[in-house]
Tab-separated table of C-alpha atoms in Angstrom:
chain	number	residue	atom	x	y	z
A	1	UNK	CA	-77.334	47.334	-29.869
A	2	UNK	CA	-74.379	49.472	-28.152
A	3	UNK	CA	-75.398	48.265	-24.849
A	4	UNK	CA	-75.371	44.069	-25.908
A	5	UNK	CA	-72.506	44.909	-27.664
A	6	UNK	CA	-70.838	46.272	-24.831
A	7	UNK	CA	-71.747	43.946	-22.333
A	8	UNK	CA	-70.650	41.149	-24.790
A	9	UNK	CA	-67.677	42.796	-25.282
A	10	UNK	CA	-66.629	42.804	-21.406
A	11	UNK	CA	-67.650	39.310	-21.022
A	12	UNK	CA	-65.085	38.575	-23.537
A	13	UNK	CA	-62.513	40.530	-21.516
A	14	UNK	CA	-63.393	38.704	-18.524
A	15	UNK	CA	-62.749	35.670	-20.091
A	16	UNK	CA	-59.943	36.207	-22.277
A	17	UNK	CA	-58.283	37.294	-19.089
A	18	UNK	CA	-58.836	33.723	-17.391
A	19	UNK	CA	-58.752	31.396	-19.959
A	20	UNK	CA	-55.529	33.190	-21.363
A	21	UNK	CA	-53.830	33.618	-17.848
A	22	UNK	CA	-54.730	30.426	-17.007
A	23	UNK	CA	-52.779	28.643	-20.151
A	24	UNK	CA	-52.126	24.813	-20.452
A	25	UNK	CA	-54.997	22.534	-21.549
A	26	UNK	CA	-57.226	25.172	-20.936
A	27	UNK	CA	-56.376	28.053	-23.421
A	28	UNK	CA	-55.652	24.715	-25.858
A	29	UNK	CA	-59.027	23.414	-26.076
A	30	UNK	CA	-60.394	26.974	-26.358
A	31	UNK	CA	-58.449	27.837	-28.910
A	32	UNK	CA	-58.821	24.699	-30.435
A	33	UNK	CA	-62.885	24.999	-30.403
A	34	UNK	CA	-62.712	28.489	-31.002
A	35	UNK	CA	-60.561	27.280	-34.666
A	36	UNK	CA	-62.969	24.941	-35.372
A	37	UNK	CA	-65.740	26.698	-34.817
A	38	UNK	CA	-64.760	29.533	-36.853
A	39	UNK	CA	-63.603	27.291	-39.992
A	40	UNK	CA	-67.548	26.123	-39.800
A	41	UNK	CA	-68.623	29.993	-40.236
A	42	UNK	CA	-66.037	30.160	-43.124
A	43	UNK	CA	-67.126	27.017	-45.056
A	44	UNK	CA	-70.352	27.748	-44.377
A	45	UNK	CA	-69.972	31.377	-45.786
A	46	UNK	CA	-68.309	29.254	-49.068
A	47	UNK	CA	-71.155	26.799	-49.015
A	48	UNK	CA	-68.877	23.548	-48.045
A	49	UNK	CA	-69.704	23.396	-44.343
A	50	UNK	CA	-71.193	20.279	-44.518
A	51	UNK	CA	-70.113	17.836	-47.504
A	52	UNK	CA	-67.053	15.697	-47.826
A	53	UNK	CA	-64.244	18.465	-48.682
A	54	UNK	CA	-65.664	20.306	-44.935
A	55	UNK	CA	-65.080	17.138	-43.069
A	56	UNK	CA	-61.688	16.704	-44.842
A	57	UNK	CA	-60.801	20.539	-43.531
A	58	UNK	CA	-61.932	19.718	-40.067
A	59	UNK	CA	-60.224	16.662	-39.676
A	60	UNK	CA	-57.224	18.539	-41.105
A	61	UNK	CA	-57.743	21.100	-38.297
A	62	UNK	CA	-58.295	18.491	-35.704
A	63	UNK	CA	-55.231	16.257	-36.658
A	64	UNK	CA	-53.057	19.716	-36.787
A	65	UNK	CA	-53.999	20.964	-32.971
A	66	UNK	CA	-52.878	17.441	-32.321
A	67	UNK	CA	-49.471	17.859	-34.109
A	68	UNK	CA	-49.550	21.247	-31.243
A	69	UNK	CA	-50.087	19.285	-28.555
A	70	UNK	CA	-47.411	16.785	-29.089
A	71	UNK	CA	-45.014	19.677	-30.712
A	72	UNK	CA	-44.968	17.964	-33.651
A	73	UNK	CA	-45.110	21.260	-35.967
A	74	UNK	CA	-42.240	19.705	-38.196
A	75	UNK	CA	-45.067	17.288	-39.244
A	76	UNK	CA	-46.948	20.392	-40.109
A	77	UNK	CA	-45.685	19.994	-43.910
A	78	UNK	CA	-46.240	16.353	-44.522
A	79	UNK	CA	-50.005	16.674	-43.159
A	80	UNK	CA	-50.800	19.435	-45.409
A	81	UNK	CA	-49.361	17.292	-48.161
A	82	UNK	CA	-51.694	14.441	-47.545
A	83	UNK	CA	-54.595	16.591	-46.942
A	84	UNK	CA	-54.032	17.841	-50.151
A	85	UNK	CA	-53.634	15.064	-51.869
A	86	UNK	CA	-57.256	13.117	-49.763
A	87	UNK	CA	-58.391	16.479	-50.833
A	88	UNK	CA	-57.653	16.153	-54.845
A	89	UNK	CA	-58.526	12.369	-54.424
A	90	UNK	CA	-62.069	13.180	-53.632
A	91	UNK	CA	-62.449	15.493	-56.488
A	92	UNK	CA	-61.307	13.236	-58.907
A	93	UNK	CA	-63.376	10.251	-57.645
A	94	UNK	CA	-66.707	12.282	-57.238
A	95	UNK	CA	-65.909	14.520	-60.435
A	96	UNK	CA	-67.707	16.645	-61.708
A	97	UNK	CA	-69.598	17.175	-58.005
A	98	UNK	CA	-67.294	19.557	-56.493
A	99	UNK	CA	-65.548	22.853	-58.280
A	100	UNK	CA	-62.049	23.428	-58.419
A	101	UNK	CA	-62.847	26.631	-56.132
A	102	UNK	CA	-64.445	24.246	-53.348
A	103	UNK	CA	-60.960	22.253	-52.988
A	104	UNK	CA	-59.175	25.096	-52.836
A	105	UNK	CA	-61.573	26.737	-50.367
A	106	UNK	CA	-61.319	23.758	-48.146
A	107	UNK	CA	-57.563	23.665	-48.060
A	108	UNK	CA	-57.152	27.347	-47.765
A	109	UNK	CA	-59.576	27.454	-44.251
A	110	UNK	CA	-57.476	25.068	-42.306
A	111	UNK	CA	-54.448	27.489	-42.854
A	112	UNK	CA	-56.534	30.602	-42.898
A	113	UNK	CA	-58.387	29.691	-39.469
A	114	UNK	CA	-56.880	27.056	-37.411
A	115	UNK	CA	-53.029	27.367	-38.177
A	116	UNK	CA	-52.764	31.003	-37.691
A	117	UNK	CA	-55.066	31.244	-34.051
A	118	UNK	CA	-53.089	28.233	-33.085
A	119	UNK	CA	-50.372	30.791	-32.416
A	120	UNK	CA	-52.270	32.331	-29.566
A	121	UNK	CA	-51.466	29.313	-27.755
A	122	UNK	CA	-47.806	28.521	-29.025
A	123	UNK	CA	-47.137	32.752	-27.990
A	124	UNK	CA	-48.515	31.225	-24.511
A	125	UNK	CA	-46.068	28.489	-24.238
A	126	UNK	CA	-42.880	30.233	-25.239
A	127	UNK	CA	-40.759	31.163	-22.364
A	128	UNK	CA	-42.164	34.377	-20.533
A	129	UNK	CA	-45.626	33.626	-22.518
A	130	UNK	CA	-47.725	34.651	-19.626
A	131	UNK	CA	-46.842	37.617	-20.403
A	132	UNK	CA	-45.984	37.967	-23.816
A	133	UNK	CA	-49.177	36.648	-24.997
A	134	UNK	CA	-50.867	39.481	-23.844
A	135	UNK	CA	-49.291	41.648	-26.980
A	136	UNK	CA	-51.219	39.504	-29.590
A	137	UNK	CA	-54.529	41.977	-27.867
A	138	UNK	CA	-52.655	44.963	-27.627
A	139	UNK	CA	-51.825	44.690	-32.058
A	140	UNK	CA	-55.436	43.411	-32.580
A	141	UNK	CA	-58.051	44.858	-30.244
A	142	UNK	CA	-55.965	47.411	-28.762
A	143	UNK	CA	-54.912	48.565	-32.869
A	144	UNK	CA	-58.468	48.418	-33.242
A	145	UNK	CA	-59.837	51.106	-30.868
A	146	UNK	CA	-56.977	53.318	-31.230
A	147	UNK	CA	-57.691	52.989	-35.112
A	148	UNK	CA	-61.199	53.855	-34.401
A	149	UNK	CA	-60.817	56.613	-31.526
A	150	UNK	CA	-58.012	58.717	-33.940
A	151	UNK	CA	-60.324	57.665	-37.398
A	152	UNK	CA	-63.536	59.572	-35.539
A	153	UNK	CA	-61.343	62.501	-34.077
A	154	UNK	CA	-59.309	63.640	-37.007
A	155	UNK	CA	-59.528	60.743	-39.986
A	156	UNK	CA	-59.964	62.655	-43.486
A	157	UNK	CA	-58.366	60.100	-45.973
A	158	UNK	CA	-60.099	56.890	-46.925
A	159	UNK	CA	-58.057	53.886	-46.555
A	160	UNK	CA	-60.066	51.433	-48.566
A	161	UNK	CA	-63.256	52.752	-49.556
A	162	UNK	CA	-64.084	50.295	-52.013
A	163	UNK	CA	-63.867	47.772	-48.954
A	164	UNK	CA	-64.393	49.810	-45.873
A	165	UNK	CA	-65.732	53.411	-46.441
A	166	UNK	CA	-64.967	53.947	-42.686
A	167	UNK	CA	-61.328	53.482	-42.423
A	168	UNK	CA	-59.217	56.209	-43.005
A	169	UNK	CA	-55.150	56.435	-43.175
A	170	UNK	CA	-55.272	58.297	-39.946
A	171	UNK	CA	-56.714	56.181	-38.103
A	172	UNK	CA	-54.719	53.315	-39.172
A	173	UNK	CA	-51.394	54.954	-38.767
A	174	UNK	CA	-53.438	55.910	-34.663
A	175	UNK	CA	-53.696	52.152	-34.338
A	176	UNK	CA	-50.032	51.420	-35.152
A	177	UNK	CA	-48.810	54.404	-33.209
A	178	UNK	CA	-51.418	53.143	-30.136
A	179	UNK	CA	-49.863	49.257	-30.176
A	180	UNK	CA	-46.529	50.835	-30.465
A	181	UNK	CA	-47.237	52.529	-27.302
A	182	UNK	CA	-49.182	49.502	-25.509
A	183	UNK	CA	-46.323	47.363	-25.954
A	184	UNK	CA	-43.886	49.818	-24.478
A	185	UNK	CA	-46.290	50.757	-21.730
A	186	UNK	CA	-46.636	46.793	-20.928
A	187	UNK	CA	-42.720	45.933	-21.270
A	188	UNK	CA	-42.047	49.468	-19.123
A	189	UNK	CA	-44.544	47.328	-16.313
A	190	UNK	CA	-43.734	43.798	-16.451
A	191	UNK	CA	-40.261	44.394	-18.046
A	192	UNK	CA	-38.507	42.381	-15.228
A	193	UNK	CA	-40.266	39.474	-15.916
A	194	UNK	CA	-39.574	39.706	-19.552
A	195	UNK	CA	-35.835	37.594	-19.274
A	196	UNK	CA	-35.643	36.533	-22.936
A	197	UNK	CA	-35.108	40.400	-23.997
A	198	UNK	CA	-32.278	42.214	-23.879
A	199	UNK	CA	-34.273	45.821	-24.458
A	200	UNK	CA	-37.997	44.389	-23.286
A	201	UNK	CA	-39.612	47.801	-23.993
A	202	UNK	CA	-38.280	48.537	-27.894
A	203	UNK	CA	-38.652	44.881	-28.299
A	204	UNK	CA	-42.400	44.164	-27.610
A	205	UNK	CA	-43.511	47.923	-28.619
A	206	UNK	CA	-41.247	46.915	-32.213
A	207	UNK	CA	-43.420	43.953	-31.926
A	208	UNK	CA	-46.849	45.266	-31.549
A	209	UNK	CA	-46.379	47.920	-34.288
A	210	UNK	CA	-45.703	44.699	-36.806
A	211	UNK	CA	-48.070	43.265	-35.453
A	212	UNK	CA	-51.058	46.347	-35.725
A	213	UNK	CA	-49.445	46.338	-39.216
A	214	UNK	CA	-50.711	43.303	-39.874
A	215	UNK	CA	-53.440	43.367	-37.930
A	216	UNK	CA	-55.123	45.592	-40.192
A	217	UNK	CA	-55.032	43.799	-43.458
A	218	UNK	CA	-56.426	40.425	-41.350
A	219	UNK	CA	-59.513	42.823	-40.587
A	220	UNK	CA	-59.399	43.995	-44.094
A	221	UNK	CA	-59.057	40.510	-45.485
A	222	UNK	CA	-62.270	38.953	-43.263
A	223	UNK	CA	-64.682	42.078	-44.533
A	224	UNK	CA	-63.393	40.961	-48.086
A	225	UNK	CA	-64.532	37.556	-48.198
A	226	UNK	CA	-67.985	38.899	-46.528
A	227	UNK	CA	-68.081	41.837	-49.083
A	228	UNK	CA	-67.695	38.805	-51.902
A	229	UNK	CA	-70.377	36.669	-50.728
A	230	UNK	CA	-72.945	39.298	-49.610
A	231	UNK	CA	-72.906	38.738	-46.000
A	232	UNK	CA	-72.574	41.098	-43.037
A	233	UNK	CA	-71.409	38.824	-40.441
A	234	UNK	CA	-69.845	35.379	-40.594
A	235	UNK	CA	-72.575	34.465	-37.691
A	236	UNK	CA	-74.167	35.204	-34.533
A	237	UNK	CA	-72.661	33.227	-31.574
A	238	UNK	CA	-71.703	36.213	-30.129
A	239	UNK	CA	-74.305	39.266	-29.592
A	240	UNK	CA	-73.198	42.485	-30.983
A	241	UNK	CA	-70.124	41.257	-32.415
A	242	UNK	CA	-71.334	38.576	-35.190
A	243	UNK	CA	-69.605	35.509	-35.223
A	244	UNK	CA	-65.929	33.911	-34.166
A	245	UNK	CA	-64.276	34.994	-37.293
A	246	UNK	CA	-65.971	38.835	-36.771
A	247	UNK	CA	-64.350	39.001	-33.395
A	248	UNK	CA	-60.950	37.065	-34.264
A	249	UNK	CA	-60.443	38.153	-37.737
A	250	UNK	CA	-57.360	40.411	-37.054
A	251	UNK	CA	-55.982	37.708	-33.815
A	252	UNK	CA	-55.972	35.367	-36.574
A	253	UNK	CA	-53.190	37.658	-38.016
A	254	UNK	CA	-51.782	39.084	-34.772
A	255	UNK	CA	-51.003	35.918	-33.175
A	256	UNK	CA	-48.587	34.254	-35.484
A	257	UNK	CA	-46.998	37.872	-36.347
A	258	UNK	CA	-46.211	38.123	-32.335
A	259	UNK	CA	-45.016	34.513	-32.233
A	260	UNK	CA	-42.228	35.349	-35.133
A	261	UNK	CA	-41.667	38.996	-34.626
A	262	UNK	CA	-40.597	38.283	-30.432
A	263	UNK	CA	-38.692	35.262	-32.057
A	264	UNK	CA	-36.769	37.355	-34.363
A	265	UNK	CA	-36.419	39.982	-31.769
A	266	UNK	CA	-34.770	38.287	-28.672
């Protein structure tokens, strides 16, 4: 199991590192399949993956990533308006076949899943985003093993352990101290490329420690929802690792928490 999960693991490096790097129409239609994908795991973990309120969500997702492509994000309000309201429409028609619960469900995935990774690709785009984008890993995997790493060595205190028996306050405050630290380490590297920031290094470390902040509670919030519905993993496209939303659960946080903290911060 250690040794798939490894080797998965890398592979994921490998290609994180070229589709990322790479950008454009590239890193859009990943991310883009990658959302869509992992709002199927989550409606299918809610039991709407396949009726009319699913295809509603999808479409939502799909007409969104094309509101991204055309930088139409001040449109972003009007289509969640009138996917609400195609939403309601279908519940009254078909009532009483769908619960309140499934609407909300529905609704609540496009947001949860394809609005919040989209950010991996708008941190891309933003001026310096080759490089930048790099901190939305640093706050979510990098958090992660520094979390786990400080947790094994010297974690005492549970964090959650109604949730997650494993975490402990140690090693969460490890994984914010460890982004911290990335970031700096990155900025202190590719600081001269970095022409947005006045102070590159307390800027994208500042960053990254938000972000591992947050980071956290998006890992927190994904073994929730499988803790509510009895499930261990939300699938298993990827071996060792579960499914899309196992593997992305704390990007999905990460990336929009990057996008705003750098924005606030230059």
């Amino acid at each position: 199991m250690f040794t798939k999960r490894l080797i998965s693991g890398i592979i994921l490096v490998i290609l994180a590192i070229i589709i990322v790097g790479k950008g454009g129409i590239l890193l859009y239609t990943t991310t883009a399949l990658i959302s869509l994908i992992g709002l199927f795991e989550l409606y299918r973990v809610l039991n709407i993956e396949r009726n009319p309120l699913g295809v509603v969500g999808y479409l939502t997702a799909v007409s969104y990533y094309g509101l991204v492509w055309f930088d139409g994000q001040h449109y972003v309000t009007l289509m969640a308006i009138a996917a609400l309201m195609i939403l309601m429409s279908l519940y009254v028609i078909t009532f009483p076949r769908f619960r309140t619960e499934e609407v909300t469900a529905a609704f609540f995935g496009v947001f949860y899943v394809a609005v919040m990774l989209s950010y991996l690709y708008q941190v891309r785009t933003m001026a310096d985003g080759i490089y930048l984008v790099w901190l939305i890993f640093f706050s979510s995997w990098g958090c992660d093993t520094c979390a786990y790493c400080v947790g094994m060595l010297i974690g005492k205190h549970k964090l959650t352990p109604a949730l997650s028996p494993k975490k402990t306050i140690e090693g969460a405050v490890g994984g914010v101290v460890g982004a911290f630290l990335l970031g700096f380490g990155f900025a202190a590297v590719f600081g001269e490329h970095l022409t947005e920031f006045v102070h590159p290094e307390l800027s994208c470390a500042m960053a990254c420690g938000i972000a591992a902040v947050i980071s956290q509670i998006g890992d927190l919030a994904a073994s929730a929802i499988k803790r509510n519905h009895g499930i261990k993993d939300y699938g298993n496209l990827i071996p060792g690792h579960g499914g899309i939303l196992d593997r992305f659960d704390s990007v999905l946080f990460t990336a929009p928490a990057i996008f705003f903290a750098l924005t606030f911060l230059k």
